[in-house]
Structures are given as structure tokens and as C-alpha cells.
Tab-separated table of C-alpha atoms in Angstrom:
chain	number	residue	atom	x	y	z
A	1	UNK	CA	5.946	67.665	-75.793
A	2	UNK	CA	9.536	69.290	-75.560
A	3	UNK	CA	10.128	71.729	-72.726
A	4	UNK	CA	6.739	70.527	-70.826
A	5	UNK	CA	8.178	68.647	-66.664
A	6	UNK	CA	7.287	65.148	-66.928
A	7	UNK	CA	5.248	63.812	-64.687
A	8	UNK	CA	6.514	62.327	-61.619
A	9	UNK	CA	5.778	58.213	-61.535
A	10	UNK	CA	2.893	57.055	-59.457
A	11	UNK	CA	4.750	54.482	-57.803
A	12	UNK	CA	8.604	54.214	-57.715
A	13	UNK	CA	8.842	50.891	-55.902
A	14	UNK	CA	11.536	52.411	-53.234
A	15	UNK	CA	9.368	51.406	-50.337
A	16	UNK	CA	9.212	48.136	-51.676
A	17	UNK	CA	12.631	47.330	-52.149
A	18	UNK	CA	13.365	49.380	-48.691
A	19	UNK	CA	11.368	46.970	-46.602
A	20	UNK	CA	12.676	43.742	-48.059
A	21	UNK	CA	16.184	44.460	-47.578
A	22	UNK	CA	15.328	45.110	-43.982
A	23	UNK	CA	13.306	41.730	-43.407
A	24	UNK	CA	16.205	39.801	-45.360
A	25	UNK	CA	18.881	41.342	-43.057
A	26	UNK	CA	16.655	41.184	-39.930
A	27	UNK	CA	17.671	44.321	-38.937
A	28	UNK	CA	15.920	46.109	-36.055
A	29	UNK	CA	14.041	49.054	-36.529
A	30	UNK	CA	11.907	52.134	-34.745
A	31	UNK	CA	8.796	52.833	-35.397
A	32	UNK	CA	7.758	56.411	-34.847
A	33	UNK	CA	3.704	56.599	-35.003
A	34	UNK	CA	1.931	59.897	-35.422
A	35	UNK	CA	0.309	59.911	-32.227
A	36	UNK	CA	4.068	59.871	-30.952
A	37	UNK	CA	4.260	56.322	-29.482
A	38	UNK	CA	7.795	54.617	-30.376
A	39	UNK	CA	7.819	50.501	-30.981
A	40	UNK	CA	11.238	48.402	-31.974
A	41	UNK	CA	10.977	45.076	-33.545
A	42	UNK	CA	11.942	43.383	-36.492
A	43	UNK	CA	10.018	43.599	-39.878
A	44	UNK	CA	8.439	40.426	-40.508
A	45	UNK	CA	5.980	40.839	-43.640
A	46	UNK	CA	4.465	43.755	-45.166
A	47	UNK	CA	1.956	44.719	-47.855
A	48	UNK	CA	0.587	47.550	-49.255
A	49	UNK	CA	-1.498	48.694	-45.789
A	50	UNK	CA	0.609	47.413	-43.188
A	51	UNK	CA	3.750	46.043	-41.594
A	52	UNK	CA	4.053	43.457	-38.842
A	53	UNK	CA	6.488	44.179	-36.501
A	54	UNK	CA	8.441	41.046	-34.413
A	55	UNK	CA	9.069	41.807	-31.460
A	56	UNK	CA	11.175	39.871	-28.079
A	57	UNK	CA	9.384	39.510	-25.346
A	58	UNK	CA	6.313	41.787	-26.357
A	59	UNK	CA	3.534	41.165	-28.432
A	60	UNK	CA	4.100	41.062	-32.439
A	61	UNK	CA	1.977	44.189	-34.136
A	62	UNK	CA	0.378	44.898	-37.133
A	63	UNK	CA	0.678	48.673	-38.051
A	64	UNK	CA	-1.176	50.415	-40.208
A	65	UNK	CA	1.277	52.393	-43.012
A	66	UNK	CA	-1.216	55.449	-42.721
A	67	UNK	CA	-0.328	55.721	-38.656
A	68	UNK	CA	3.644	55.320	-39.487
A	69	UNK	CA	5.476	58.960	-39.221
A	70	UNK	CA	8.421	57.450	-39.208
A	71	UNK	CA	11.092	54.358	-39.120
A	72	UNK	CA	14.839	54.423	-38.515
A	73	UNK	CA	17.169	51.393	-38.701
A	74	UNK	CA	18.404	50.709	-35.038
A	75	UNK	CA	21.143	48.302	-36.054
């Protein structure tokens, strides 16, 4: 109906697209967790629950989307 908002889209695919341009270029992130830890790695796969995060040295992880606060490209 004319002059009603639409609806903002359920799912805009951003994330998507966001996290396979980092695992194409292999570029190094930070993950920020919400219980404050901080982990770097690489972004090796992903789905709709988790990422796995390859890391040098350490052990690989698998973390939960839901416990993510934040990532930031590192280079």
C-alpha cells in the first residue's frame, strides 16, 4: 500500500558475500568474542552457525557466530 515503510528483508546476504571475499583473499582477521577474548587467524570455511578460524602455530577453532562481537580485517 502507498505511503506504508516496507519491510526490511530477512536476509540481505552481506555476511555471506563478506566472509567469502575474506577466505578468497586469505586475509587475516580479529576475532573479538563477547566474553572479551581476542583470536587472529585466517577464515577457512563458514556456515550459517560458525566460522573456523586457521591459525599458525595455534590450534585451528571453530566459533560459534552467536559468541562473535566482533571481527576486523588485520591485513
Amino acid at each position: 500500500p502507498a505511503g506504508k515503510a516496507a519491510r526490511a528483508p530477512e536476509q540481505t546476504f552481506e555476511e555471506i558475500k563478506y566472509l567469502k571475499r575474506l577466505i578468497e583473499s586469505n586475509t587475516k582477521v580479529r576475532v573479538k568474542l563477547e566474553d572479551g577474548e581476542e583470536v587472529s587467524g585466517v577464515i577457512e570455511y563458514y556456515d550459517h552457525s560458525f566460522i573456523r578460524l586457521t591459525r599458525v602455530g595455534e590450534a585451528n577453532l571453530f566459533i560459534y557466530k552467536h559468541d562473535i562481537k566482533y571481527l576486523i580485517e588485520e591485513g
